[in-house]
Amino acid sequence: MNLNGRKVRRTSGWLCFTLLLIVSGCATYQTPGAGVNVGNLSKADEDIAELMKREPAAPFPARMAMVRVQASGYYSRNNQCYGKGQFCVVTTRDIETEKDIERLTRLPMVADVAPLSRILLSSDLKSTKDLRLAAATLKTDLLLVYSIDTRFTVESNEIGPLGLISLGFLPNKKAHVTTTASAALFDVRTGFVFGAAEATVTEQQRATFWSSEDAIESVRLKTEAEAFQKLLGEFEKLWKGVVERHAATKR
């Protein structure tokens, strides 16, 4: 009788545990898609010797277009990507502000800054040439391409892009959200790469704080916004070198 009682209790325990897993499985947060190596986008089907022959042709002061790219199929809670192929374009701004665009516009030898609109873009994106064609439609001289890559880690276990995080049932362990923002500056006419910049920000919390989608999303947006701001600072350093090296010869 006691043995049967233990079996009943054990069976009931497993049923409760299974029910808990089912319920908790419904409450999840999907991590965003991955970023892309923006520098490699110009190397598709290109010979290295041909890349070395490219020279800048942009006049100064220059008009600059800017666009955010992500890995094909990118998804986040607030954003989805436009286009397919080697990468896609995020046309909704959630970490960039008008002040950021004004900040770029105030740089020396910058005449204007214009974000690329999806109506100018091909739906099949293969390389930066597709982006440069859209930038040329806007009559811009330079193209700033940037990407955001955010990774979630609990202790030493990384939760990859488009992974699922169960909410409210994480152990009390250290959790990290790391965002790397990278950018490259291209000549719209020739595809010449003026340079690249990169910045990384890490936010550390206890995983138990990840009890809701809003809580995790807040951390993601915070690290991505901080990484983007840090990237702008690195780009300003890059731009100073571009002006010193190339603008003087265009006057």
Coordinates of C-alpha atoms in Angstrom, one line a residue:
M1 CA 0.0 0.0 0.0
N2 CA 2.8 2.3 0.9
L3 CA 4.6 1.4 -2.3
N4 CA 1.5 2.2 -4.4
G5 CA 1.2 5.5 -2.6
R6 CA 4.7 6.4 -3.4
K7 CA 4.1 5.5 -7.1
V8 CA 1.0 7.7 -7.1
R9 CA 2.9 10.6 -5.6
R10 CA 5.8 10.1 -8.0
T11 CA 3.4 10.0 -10.9
S12 CA 1.7 13.1 -9.7
G13 CA 5.0 14.8 -9.3
W14 CA 6.0 14.1 -12.8
L15 CA 2.7 15.3 -14.1
C16 CA 3.1 18.6 -12.2
F17 CA 6.6 19.0 -13.5
T18 CA 5.5 18.3 -17.1
L19 CA 2.7 20.8 -16.7
L20 CA 5.1 23.4 -15.4
L21 CA 7.4 22.9 -18.5
I22 CA 4.4 23.2 -20.8
V23 CA 3.3 26.4 -19.1
S24 CA 6.8 27.9 -18.9
G25 CA 7.4 26.9 -22.5
C26 CA 4.7 29.3 -23.6
A27 CA 6.4 32.2 -21.9
T28 CA 9.6 32.8 -23.9
Y29 CA 11.6 35.6 -25.3
Q30 CA 13.1 35.2 -28.8
T31 CA 16.6 36.6 -29.1
P32 CA 17.2 38.9 -32.2
G33 CA 18.8 37.7 -35.4
A34 CA 22.5 38.1 -36.0
G35 CA 24.5 41.0 -37.4
V36 CA 26.7 40.8 -40.5
N37 CA 30.4 41.6 -41.3
V38 CA 29.8 44.8 -43.2
G39 CA 33.3 44.9 -44.5
N40 CA 32.8 41.5 -46.3
L41 CA 29.7 42.7 -48.2
S42 CA 31.8 44.3 -50.8
K43 CA 33.9 41.2 -51.5
A44 CA 31.2 39.0 -53.0
D45 CA 32.4 37.5 -56.2
E46 CA 35.3 40.0 -56.4
D47 CA 38.9 39.4 -57.1
I48 CA 41.3 40.9 -54.5
A49 CA 43.3 42.6 -57.3
E50 CA 40.2 44.3 -58.5
L51 CA 39.4 45.5 -55.0
M52 CA 42.9 47.0 -54.7
K53 CA 42.3 49.0 -57.9
R54 CA 39.4 50.9 -56.5
E55 CA 39.9 54.6 -55.7
P56 CA 37.7 57.2 -54.1
A57 CA 35.7 59.5 -56.3
A58 CA 33.5 61.3 -53.8
P59 CA 33.6 65.1 -53.7
F60 CA 33.9 67.0 -50.4
P61 CA 31.8 68.3 -48.7
A62 CA 30.0 65.0 -49.3
R63 CA 26.4 63.9 -49.0
M64 CA 26.2 60.7 -46.9
A65 CA 23.5 57.9 -46.9
M66 CA 23.3 55.5 -44.0
V67 CA 21.7 52.1 -43.7
R68 CA 21.5 49.3 -41.1
V69 CA 22.0 45.7 -42.4
Q70 CA 21.5 42.4 -40.6
A71 CA 21.8 38.7 -41.4
S72 CA 19.2 37.5 -43.7
G73 CA 16.0 36.6 -41.8
Y74 CA 16.7 39.0 -39.0
Y75 CA 14.0 39.4 -36.4
S76 CA 13.6 41.3 -33.2
R77 CA 10.6 42.2 -31.1
N78 CA 10.4 45.7 -32.6
N79 CA 12.0 45.2 -36.0
Q80 CA 11.9 43.0 -39.0
C81 CA 14.1 43.2 -42.0
Y82 CA 13.4 44.1 -45.6
G83 CA 14.9 42.0 -48.4
K84 CA 16.4 38.6 -48.8
G85 CA 19.7 37.2 -50.1
Q86 CA 23.0 37.7 -48.4
F87 CA 21.6 40.2 -45.9
C88 CA 18.6 42.3 -45.2
V89 CA 18.0 46.0 -44.3
V90 CA 16.3 47.3 -41.1
T91 CA 14.3 50.4 -42.0
T92 CA 12.7 51.0 -38.6
R93 CA 14.8 52.9 -36.2
D94 CA 14.6 51.8 -32.6
I95 CA 18.1 52.7 -31.3
E96 CA 18.9 55.6 -33.7
T97 CA 17.5 59.0 -33.1
E98 CA 17.2 62.3 -35.0
K99 CA 20.0 63.7 -32.8
D100 CA 22.3 60.9 -34.0
I101 CA 21.6 61.9 -37.6
E102 CA 22.2 65.6 -36.7
R103 CA 25.4 64.6 -35.0
L104 CA 26.7 63.1 -38.2
T105 CA 25.5 66.1 -40.2
R106 CA 27.6 68.4 -38.1
L107 CA 30.8 66.6 -38.9
P108 CA 33.2 68.7 -41.0
M109 CA 32.9 68.3 -44.7
V110 CA 29.5 66.5 -44.4
A111 CA 26.9 68.3 -46.5
D112 CA 23.9 66.2 -45.5
V113 CA 22.9 62.8 -44.1
A114 CA 20.0 60.7 -45.5
P115 CA 18.8 57.3 -44.2
L116 CA 18.0 54.8 -47.1
S117 CA 14.4 54.1 -47.6
R118 CA 13.1 50.6 -48.5
I119 CA 11.3 51.9 -51.6
L120 CA 14.8 52.5 -53.1
L121 CA 16.1 49.0 -52.3
S122 CA 16.0 45.8 -54.3
S123 CA 14.3 42.9 -52.6
D124 CA 17.2 40.6 -53.4
L125 CA 20.3 42.0 -51.7
K126 CA 23.6 40.4 -52.6
S127 CA 26.3 42.9 -52.0
T128 CA 27.0 46.6 -51.2
K129 CA 26.5 47.3 -54.9
D130 CA 22.7 47.0 -54.3
L131 CA 23.0 49.5 -51.4
R132 CA 25.2 51.8 -53.5
L133 CA 22.6 51.9 -56.3
A134 CA 19.9 53.0 -53.8
A135 CA 22.3 55.6 -52.4
A136 CA 23.0 56.9 -55.9
T137 CA 19.3 57.4 -56.4
L138 CA 19.5 59.9 -53.5
K139 CA 22.5 61.6 -55.2
T140 CA 24.7 60.8 -52.2
D141 CA 28.5 60.5 -52.4
L142 CA 29.2 58.2 -49.4
L143 CA 27.4 55.2 -47.9
L144 CA 27.7 54.4 -44.2
V145 CA 26.7 50.8 -43.6
Y146 CA 26.3 49.5 -40.1
S147 CA 25.2 46.4 -38.3
I148 CA 24.2 45.4 -34.7
D149 CA 25.1 42.0 -33.3
T150 CA 23.6 41.2 -29.8
R151 CA 24.4 38.0 -27.9
F152 CA 22.8 36.7 -24.7
T153 CA 24.9 34.5 -22.3
V154 CA 23.9 32.8 -19.0
E155 CA 27.1 31.8 -17.2
S156 CA 29.1 30.2 -20.0
N157 CA 26.1 29.2 -22.1
E158 CA 25.5 31.4 -25.1
I159 CA 21.9 31.7 -26.4
G160 CA 22.4 32.1 -30.1
P161 CA 20.5 34.3 -32.6
L162 CA 16.8 33.7 -32.8
G163 CA 17.1 31.4 -29.7
L164 CA 14.4 31.1 -27.0
I165 CA 14.8 32.2 -23.4
S166 CA 12.2 30.8 -20.9
L167 CA 10.9 33.6 -18.7
G168 CA 10.7 33.4 -14.9
F169 CA 12.4 30.0 -14.6
L170 CA 16.1 30.9 -15.0
P171 CA 18.5 30.1 -12.2
N172 CA 20.1 32.8 -10.2
K173 CA 23.2 33.0 -12.3
K174 CA 25.1 35.7 -14.0
A175 CA 23.7 36.8 -17.3
H176 CA 25.3 39.0 -20.0
V177 CA 24.0 40.9 -22.9
T178 CA 26.8 41.9 -25.3
T179 CA 26.3 44.1 -28.3
T180 CA 28.8 44.8 -31.0
A181 CA 28.1 47.6 -33.4
S182 CA 30.2 47.8 -36.6
A183 CA 30.3 50.1 -39.6
A184 CA 32.1 50.6 -42.8
L185 CA 32.2 53.7 -45.1
F186 CA 31.9 53.2 -48.8
D187 CA 32.3 55.5 -51.9
V188 CA 29.0 55.3 -53.7
R189 CA 30.5 55.7 -57.1
T190 CA 33.4 53.2 -56.9
G191 CA 32.8 51.0 -53.9
F192 CA 36.1 52.1 -52.3
V193 CA 36.2 51.4 -48.6
F194 CA 37.4 54.4 -46.6
G195 CA 37.6 52.5 -43.4
A196 CA 35.7 50.6 -40.7
A197 CA 34.8 51.2 -37.0
E198 CA 33.5 49.0 -34.2
A199 CA 32.3 49.3 -30.6
T200 CA 31.2 46.8 -28.0
V201 CA 29.1 47.2 -24.8
T202 CA 28.3 44.5 -22.2
E203 CA 25.5 44.6 -19.6
Q204 CA 25.6 42.2 -16.7
Q205 CA 22.6 41.2 -14.6
R206 CA 21.2 38.2 -12.7
A207 CA 19.2 35.9 -14.9
T208 CA 16.4 36.0 -12.4
F209 CA 15.7 39.6 -13.5
W210 CA 14.7 38.2 -17.0
S211 CA 11.2 37.5 -15.8
S212 CA 9.3 39.1 -18.7
E213 CA 9.8 40.0 -22.4
D214 CA 9.8 43.7 -21.5
A215 CA 12.6 43.2 -19.0
I216 CA 14.9 41.4 -21.5
E217 CA 13.9 43.8 -24.3
S218 CA 14.8 46.7 -22.1
V219 CA 18.3 45.4 -21.6
R220 CA 18.7 44.6 -25.3
L221 CA 17.7 48.1 -26.4
K222 CA 19.9 49.6 -23.7
T223 CA 23.0 47.8 -24.8
E224 CA 22.3 48.3 -28.5
A225 CA 21.7 52.0 -28.0
E226 CA 24.9 52.4 -26.0
A227 CA 26.9 50.4 -28.5
F228 CA 25.6 52.6 -31.3
Q229 CA 26.5 55.7 -29.5
K230 CA 30.0 54.3 -28.9
L231 CA 30.2 53.4 -32.5
L232 CA 29.4 57.0 -33.5
G233 CA 32.3 58.1 -31.4
E234 CA 34.6 55.6 -33.2
F235 CA 33.2 56.7 -36.6
E236 CA 34.0 60.4 -35.8
K237 CA 37.7 59.3 -35.3
L238 CA 37.6 57.5 -38.6
W239 CA 36.0 60.4 -40.3
K240 CA 38.7 62.8 -39.1
G241 CA 41.3 60.6 -40.9
V242 CA 39.1 60.4 -44.0
V243 CA 38.9 64.2 -44.2
E244 CA 42.6 64.7 -43.6
R245 CA 43.6 62.2 -46.2
H246 CA 41.0 62.6 -48.9
A247 CA 39.1 66.0 -48.6
A248 CA 42.2 68.1 -49.1
T249 CA 42.8 66.6 -52.6
K250 CA 39.2 67.3 -53.6
R251 CA 39.3 71.1 -53.0

